[in-house]
Short mmCIF file of C-alpha atoms and ligand atoms in Angstrom, two decimals:
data_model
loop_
_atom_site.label_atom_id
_atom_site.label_comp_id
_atom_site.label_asym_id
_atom_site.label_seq_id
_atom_site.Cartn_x
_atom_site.Cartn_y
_atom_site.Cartn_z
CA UNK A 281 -6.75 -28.98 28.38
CA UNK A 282 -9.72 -31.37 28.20
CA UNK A 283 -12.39 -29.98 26.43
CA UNK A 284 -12.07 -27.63 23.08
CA UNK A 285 -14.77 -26.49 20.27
CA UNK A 286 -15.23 -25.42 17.01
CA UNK A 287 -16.66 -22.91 15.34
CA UNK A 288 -16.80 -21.31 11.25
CA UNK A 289 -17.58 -17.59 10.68
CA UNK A 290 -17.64 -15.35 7.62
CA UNK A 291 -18.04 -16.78 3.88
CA UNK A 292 -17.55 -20.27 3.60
CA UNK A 293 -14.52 -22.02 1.55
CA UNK A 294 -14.07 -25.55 0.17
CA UNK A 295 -12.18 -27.15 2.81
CA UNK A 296 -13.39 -25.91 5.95
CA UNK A 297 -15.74 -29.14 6.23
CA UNK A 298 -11.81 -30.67 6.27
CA UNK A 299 -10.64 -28.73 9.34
CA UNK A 300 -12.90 -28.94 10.95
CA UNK A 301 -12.91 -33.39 10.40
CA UNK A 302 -9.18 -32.73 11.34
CA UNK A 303 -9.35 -30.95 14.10
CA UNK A 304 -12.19 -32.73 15.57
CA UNK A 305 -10.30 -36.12 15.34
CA UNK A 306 -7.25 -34.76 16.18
CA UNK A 307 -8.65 -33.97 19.95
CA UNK A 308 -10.73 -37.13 20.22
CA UNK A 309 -7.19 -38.81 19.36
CA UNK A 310 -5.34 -36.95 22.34
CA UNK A 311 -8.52 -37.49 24.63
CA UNK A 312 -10.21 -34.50 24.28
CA UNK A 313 -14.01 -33.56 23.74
CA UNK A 314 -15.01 -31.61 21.47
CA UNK A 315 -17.89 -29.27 20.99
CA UNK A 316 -18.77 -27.92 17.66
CA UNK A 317 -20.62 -24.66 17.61
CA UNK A 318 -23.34 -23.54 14.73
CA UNK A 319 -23.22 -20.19 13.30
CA UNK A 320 -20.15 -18.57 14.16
CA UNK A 321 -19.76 -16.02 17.00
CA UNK A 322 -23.24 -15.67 16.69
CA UNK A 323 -24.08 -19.45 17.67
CA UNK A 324 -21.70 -18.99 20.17
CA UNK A 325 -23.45 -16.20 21.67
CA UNK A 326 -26.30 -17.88 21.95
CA UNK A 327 -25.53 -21.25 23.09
CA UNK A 328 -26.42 -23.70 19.85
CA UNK A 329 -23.65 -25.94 20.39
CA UNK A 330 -23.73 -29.85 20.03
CA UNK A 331 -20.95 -32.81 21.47
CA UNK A 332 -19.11 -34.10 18.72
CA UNK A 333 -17.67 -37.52 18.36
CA UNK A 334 -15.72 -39.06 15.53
CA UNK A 335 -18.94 -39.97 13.52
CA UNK A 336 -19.90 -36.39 13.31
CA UNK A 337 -17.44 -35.68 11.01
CA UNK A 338 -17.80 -38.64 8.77
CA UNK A 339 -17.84 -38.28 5.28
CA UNK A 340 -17.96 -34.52 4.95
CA UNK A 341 -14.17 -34.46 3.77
CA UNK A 342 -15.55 -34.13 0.19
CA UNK A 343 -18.23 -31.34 1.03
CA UNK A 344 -18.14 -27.43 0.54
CA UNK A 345 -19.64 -25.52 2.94
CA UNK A 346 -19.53 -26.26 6.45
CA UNK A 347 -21.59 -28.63 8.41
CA UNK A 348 -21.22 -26.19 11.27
CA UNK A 349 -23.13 -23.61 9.27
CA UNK A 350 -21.99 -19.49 9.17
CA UNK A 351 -22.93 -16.26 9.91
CA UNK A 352 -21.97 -12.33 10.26
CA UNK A 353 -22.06 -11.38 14.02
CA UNK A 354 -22.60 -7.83 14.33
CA UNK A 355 -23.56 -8.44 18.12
CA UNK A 356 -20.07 -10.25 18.83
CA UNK A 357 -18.38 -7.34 17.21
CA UNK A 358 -19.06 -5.20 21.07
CA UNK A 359 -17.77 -5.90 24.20
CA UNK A 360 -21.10 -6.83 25.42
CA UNK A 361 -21.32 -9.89 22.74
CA UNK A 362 -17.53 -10.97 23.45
CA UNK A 363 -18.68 -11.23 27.41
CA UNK A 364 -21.92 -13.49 26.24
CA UNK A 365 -19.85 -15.59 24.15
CA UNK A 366 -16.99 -15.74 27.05
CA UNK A 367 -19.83 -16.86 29.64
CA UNK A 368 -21.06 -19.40 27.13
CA UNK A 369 -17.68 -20.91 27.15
CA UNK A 370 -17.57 -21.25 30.72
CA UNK A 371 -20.99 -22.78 31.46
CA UNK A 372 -20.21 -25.54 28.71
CA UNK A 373 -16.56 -25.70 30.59
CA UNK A 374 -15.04 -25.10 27.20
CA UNK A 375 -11.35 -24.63 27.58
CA UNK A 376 -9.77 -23.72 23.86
CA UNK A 377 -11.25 -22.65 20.37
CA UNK A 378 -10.31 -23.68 16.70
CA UNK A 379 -11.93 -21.16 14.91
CA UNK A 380 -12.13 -21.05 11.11
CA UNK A 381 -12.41 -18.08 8.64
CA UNK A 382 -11.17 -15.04 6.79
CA UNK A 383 -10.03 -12.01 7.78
CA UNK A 384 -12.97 -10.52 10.02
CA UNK A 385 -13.34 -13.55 12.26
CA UNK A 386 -9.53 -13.93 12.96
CA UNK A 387 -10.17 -10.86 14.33
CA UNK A 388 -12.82 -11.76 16.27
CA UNK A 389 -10.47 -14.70 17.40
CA UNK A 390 -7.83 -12.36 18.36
CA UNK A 391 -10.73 -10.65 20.54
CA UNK A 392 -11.36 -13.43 22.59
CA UNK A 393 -7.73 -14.47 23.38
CA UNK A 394 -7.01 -10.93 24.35
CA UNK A 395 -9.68 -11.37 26.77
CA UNK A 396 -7.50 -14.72 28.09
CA UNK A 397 -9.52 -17.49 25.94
CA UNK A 398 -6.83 -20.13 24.30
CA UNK A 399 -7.51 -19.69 20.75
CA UNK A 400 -5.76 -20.64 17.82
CA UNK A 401 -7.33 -19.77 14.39
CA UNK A 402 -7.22 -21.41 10.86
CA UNK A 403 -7.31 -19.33 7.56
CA UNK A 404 -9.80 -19.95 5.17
CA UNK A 405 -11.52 -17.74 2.50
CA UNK A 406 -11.49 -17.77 -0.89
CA UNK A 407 -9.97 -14.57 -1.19
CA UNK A 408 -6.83 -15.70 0.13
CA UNK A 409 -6.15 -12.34 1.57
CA UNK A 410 -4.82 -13.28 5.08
CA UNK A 411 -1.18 -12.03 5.50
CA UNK A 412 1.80 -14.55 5.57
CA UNK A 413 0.30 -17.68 5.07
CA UNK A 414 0.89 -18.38 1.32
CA UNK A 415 -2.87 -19.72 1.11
CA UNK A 416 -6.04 -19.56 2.74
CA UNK A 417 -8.40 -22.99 2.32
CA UNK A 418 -10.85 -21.96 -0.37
CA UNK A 419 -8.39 -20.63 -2.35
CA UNK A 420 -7.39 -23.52 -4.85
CA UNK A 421 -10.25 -24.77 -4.89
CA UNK A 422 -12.33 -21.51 -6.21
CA UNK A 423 -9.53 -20.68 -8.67
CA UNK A 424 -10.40 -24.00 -10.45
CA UNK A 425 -14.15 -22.95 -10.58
CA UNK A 426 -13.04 -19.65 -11.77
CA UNK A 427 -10.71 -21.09 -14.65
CA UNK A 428 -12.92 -23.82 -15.72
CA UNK A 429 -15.73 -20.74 -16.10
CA UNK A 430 -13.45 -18.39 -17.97
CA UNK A 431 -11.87 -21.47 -20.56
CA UNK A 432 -15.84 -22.43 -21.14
CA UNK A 433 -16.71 -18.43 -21.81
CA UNK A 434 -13.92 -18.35 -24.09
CA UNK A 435 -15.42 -21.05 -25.94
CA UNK A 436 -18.13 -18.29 -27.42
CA UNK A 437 -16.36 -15.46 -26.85
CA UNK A 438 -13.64 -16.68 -29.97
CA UNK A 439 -16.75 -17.94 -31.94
CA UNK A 440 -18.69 -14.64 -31.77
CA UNK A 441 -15.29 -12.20 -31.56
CA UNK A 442 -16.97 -10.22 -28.47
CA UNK A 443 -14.89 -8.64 -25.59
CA UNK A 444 -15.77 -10.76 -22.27
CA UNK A 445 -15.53 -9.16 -19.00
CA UNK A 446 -15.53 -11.78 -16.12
CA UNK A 447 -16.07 -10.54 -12.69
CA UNK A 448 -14.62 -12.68 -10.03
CA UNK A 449 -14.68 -12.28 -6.02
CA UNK A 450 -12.32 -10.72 -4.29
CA UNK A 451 -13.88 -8.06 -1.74
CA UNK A 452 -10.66 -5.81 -1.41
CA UNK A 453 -8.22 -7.74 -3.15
CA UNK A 454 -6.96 -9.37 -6.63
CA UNK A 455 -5.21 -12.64 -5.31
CA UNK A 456 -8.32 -14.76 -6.74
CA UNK A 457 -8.78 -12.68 -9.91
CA UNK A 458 -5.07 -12.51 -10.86
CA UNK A 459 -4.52 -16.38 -10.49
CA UNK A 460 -7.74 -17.21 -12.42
CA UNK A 461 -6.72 -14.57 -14.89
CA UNK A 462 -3.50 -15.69 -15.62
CA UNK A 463 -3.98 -19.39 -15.47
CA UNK A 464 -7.15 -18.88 -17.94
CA UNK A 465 -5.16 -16.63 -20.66
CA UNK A 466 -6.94 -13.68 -19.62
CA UNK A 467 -6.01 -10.47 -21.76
CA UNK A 468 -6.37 -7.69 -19.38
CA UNK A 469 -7.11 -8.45 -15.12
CA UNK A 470 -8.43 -5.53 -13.07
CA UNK A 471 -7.66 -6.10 -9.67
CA UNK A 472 -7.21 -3.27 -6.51
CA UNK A 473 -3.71 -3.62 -5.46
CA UNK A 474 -2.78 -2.18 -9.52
CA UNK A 475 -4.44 1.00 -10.61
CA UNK A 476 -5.21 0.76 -14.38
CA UNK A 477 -6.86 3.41 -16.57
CA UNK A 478 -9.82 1.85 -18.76
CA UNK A 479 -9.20 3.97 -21.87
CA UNK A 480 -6.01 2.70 -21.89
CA UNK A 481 -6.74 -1.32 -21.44
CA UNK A 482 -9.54 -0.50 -24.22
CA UNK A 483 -6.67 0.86 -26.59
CA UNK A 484 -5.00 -2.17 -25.64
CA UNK A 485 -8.34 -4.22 -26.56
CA UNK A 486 -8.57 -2.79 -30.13
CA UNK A 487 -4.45 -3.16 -30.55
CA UNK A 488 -5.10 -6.78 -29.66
CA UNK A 489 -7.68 -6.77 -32.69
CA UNK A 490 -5.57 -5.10 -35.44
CA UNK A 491 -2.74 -7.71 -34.75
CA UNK A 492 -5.42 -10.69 -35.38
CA UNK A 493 -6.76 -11.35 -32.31
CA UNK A 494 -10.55 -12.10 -32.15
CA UNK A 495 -11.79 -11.40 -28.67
CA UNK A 496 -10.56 -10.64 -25.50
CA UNK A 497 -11.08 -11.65 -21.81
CA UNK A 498 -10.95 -9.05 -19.10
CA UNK A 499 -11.02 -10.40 -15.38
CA UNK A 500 -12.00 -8.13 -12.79
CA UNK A 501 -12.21 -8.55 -9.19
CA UNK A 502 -15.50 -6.82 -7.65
CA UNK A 503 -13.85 -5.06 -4.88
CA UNK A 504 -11.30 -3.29 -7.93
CA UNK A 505 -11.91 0.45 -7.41
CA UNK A 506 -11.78 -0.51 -3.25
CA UNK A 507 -13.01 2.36 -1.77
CA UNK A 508 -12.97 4.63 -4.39
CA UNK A 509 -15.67 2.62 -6.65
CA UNK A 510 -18.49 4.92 -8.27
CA UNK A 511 -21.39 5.82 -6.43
CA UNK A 512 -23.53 3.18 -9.13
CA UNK A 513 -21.59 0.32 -8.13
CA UNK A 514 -23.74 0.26 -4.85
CA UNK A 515 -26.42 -1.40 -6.75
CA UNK A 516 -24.63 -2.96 -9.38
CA UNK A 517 -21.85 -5.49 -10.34
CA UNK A 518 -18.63 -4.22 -10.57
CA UNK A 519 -18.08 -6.18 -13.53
CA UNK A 520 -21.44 -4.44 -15.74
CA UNK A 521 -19.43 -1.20 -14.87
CA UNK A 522 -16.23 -1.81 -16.42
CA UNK A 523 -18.29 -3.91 -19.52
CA UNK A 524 -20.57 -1.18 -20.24
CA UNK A 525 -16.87 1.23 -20.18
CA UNK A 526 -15.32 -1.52 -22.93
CA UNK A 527 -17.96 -1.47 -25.38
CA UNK A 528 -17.99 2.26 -25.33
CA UNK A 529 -14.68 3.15 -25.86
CA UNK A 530 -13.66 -0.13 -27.80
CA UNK A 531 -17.03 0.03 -30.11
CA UNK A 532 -16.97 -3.81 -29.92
CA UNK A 533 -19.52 -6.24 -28.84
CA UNK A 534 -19.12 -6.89 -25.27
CA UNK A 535 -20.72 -9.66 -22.99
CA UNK A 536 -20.06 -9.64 -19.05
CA UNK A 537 -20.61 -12.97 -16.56
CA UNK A 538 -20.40 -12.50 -13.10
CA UNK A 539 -19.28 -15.86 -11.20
CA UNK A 540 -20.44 -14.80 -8.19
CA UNK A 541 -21.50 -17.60 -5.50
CA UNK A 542 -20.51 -20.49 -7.56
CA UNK A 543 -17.16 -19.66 -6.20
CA UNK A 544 -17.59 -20.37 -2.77
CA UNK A 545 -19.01 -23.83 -3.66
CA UNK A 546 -17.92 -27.22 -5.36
CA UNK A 547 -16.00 -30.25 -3.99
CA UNK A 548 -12.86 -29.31 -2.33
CA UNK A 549 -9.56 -29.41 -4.62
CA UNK A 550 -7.10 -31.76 -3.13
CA UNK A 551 -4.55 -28.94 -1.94
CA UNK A 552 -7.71 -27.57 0.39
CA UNK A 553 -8.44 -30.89 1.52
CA UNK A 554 -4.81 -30.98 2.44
CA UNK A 555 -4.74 -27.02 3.73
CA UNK A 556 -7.61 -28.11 5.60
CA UNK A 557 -6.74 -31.44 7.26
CA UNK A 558 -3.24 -30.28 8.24
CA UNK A 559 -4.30 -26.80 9.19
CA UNK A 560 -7.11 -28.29 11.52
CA UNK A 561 -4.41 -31.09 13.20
CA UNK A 562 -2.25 -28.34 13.74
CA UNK A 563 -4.45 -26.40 15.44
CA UNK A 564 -5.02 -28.22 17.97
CA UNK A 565 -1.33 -29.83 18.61
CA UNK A 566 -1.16 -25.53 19.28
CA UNK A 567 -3.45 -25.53 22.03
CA UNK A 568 -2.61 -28.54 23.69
CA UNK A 569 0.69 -27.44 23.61
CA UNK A 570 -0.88 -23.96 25.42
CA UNK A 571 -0.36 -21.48 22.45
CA UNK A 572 -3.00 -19.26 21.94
CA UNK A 573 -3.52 -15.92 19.53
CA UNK A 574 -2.02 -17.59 16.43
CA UNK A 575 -3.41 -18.87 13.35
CA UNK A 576 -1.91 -21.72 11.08
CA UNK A 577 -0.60 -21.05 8.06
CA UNK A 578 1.61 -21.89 5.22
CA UNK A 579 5.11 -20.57 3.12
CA UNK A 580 6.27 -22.74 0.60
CA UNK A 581 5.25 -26.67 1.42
CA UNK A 582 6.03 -25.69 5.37
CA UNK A 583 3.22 -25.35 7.80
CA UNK A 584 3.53 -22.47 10.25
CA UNK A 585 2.24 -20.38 12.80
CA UNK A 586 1.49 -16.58 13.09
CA UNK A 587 0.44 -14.56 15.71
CA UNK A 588 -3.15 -13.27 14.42
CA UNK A 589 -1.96 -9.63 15.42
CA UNK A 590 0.14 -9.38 12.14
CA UNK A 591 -3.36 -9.58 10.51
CA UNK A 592 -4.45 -6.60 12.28
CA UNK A 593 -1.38 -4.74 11.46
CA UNK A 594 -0.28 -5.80 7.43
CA UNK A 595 -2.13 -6.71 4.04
CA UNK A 596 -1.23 -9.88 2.31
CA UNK A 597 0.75 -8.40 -0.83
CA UNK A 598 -0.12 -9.07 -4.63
CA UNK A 599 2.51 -11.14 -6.78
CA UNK A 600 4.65 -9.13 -8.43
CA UNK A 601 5.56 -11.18 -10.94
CA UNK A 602 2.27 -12.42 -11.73
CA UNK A 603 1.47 -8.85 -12.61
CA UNK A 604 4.70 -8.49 -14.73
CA UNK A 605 3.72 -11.50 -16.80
CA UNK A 606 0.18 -10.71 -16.91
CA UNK A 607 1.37 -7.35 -18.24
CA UNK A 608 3.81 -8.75 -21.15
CA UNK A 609 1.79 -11.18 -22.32
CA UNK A 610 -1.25 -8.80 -22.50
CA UNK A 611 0.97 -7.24 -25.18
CA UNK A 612 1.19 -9.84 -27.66
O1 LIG B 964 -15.72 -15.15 0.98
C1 LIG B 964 -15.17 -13.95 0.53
C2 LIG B 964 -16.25 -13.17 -0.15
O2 LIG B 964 -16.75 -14.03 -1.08
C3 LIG B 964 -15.91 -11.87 -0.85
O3 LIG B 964 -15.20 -11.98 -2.03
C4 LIG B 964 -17.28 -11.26 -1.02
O4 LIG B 964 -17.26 -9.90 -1.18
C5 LIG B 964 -17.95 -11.65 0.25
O5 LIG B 964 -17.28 -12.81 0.73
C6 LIG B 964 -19.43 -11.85 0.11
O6 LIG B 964 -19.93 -12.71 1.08
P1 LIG B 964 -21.38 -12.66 1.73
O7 LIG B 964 -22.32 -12.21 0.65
O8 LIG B 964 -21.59 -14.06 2.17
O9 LIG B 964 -21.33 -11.70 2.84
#
């Protein structure tokens, strides 16, 4: 293998910009070039690809986002856009892919090494909702945002005694909204993977006031009623649902926040800048070594790799215990 690029699809997560440094110097080291691509399968598609050196990834370790920019391909998602982006390797004489992102464009990975393109992807969304890898890069990183957000909310939600519902991301899953929850004291967290019944976390809310509490926090991750949200939610936030639910049946003052988009933002923790710097090394050590259709990953403090088809075919499940603490303590 001499020449390899690199490409980011999907939402962004703190520590891409670090894979992508990583895996760029990584190939430069063994001798390879390396072509970064803008845009994601999109870019891809249509050519917008620039030669990378060592400089090009200078002092981005520190940076959210990712210098290589993203997008949504719906094109990519036929067979017509895989065979454009396939040609487009070939003219540029591109001979592997690291390609970075959630769920969606591991898939999209997957799609172009079944079609006999060495690929190897890396994990990173701030949903953390890839399968078998412990954590996605992102992950940390927007946990921290979401923590330092709830501690400051409860700030005036113990001064004015209101009920606070904080809606965190999490498309079709509560991995971010049950670590932020627990980690920032959260009374009640409403996430997909545990089916709850409002009247009863609003009892719950009022027993919390008769034995002297004087407000409550209730996370929530958008995506919590999955597919089975309310027709209303279309145009609104998840998280004015639920709030507008807890005032009525509590009869309490009730705020909501939604964090939104500051999520996917902020300087990298240093366990993404990690994820992302060994993840992106990795990578690469895969391809040279000819392995293709896996993604890198993580159990424990060992890095591993996974073939991307387990993606395809499982869901990455909640913590248990999490929930069983989260549950006791909302009790007390
Ligand atoms: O990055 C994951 C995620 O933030 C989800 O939680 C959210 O639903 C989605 O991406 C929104 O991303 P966008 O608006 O960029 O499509």
């Amino acid at each position: 293998m001499k020449r390899i690029a690199v490409l980011t699809s999907g939402g962004d997560a703190p520590g891409m910009n670090a894979a992508i440094r990583s895996a760029t110097r990584t190939a430069l080291y063994h001798g390879l070039s390396v072509v970064g691509i803008h845009r994601g399968f999109q870019g891809l598609i249509e050519g917008d690809m620039f030669e990378m050196t060592s400089r090009s990834v200078g002092d981005i370790i520190q940076r959210a986002g990712t210098i290589l920019r993203s997008a949504r391909s719906s094109e990519f998602v036929s067979r017509t856009g895989q065979k454009k982006a396939i040609q487009q390797l070939d003219a540029k004489s591109i001979e592997g892919l690291v390609i970075i992102g959630g769920d969606g464009t591991l898939k999209g990975a997957k799609a172009l090494s079944d079609c006999g393109v060495p690929v190897i992807g890396i994990p990173a969304t701030v949903d953390n909702d890839i399968p078998l890898s412990d954590c996605s890069i992102g992950f940390d990183t927007a946990v921290n945002t979401a923590v330092d957000a709830i501690t400051k909310i409860r700030d005036t939600a113990s001064s004015h005694g209101r009920n606070n519902v904080i809606e965190v991301m999490g498309r079709n899953t509560g991995h971010l909204a049950l670590a932020a929850g627990l980690a920032g004291g959260a009374e009640y967290i409403l996430i997909p993977e545990r089916p709850f019944d409002i009247r009863n976390i609003c009892n719950g809310i009022k027993e919390g006031y008769a034995r002297g509490k004087t407000h409550s926090i209730i996370v929530v991750a958008e995506g919590v009623w999955g597919y089975s949200a309310p027709e209303e939610s279309r145009n609104e936030s998840i998280g004015f649902i639920i709030g507008r639910k807890v005032k009525k049946y509590t009869d309490l003052e009730t705020r909501v926040t939604v964090l939104g988009y500051i999520q996917r933002g902020g300087t990298p923790t240093v366990r993404d800048r990690l994820l992302g710097t060994m993840f992106g090394s990795k990578s690469v050590d895969a391809l040279i070594q000819g392995r293709t259709g896996e993604f890198t990953g993580i159990v424990g403090e060992k890095f591993q790799m996974f073939d991307i088809k387990e993606i395809l075919i499982s869901q990455k499940p909640i913590n248990d215990e999490f929930c069983q603490v989260a549950a006791l303590l909302s009790e007390m």
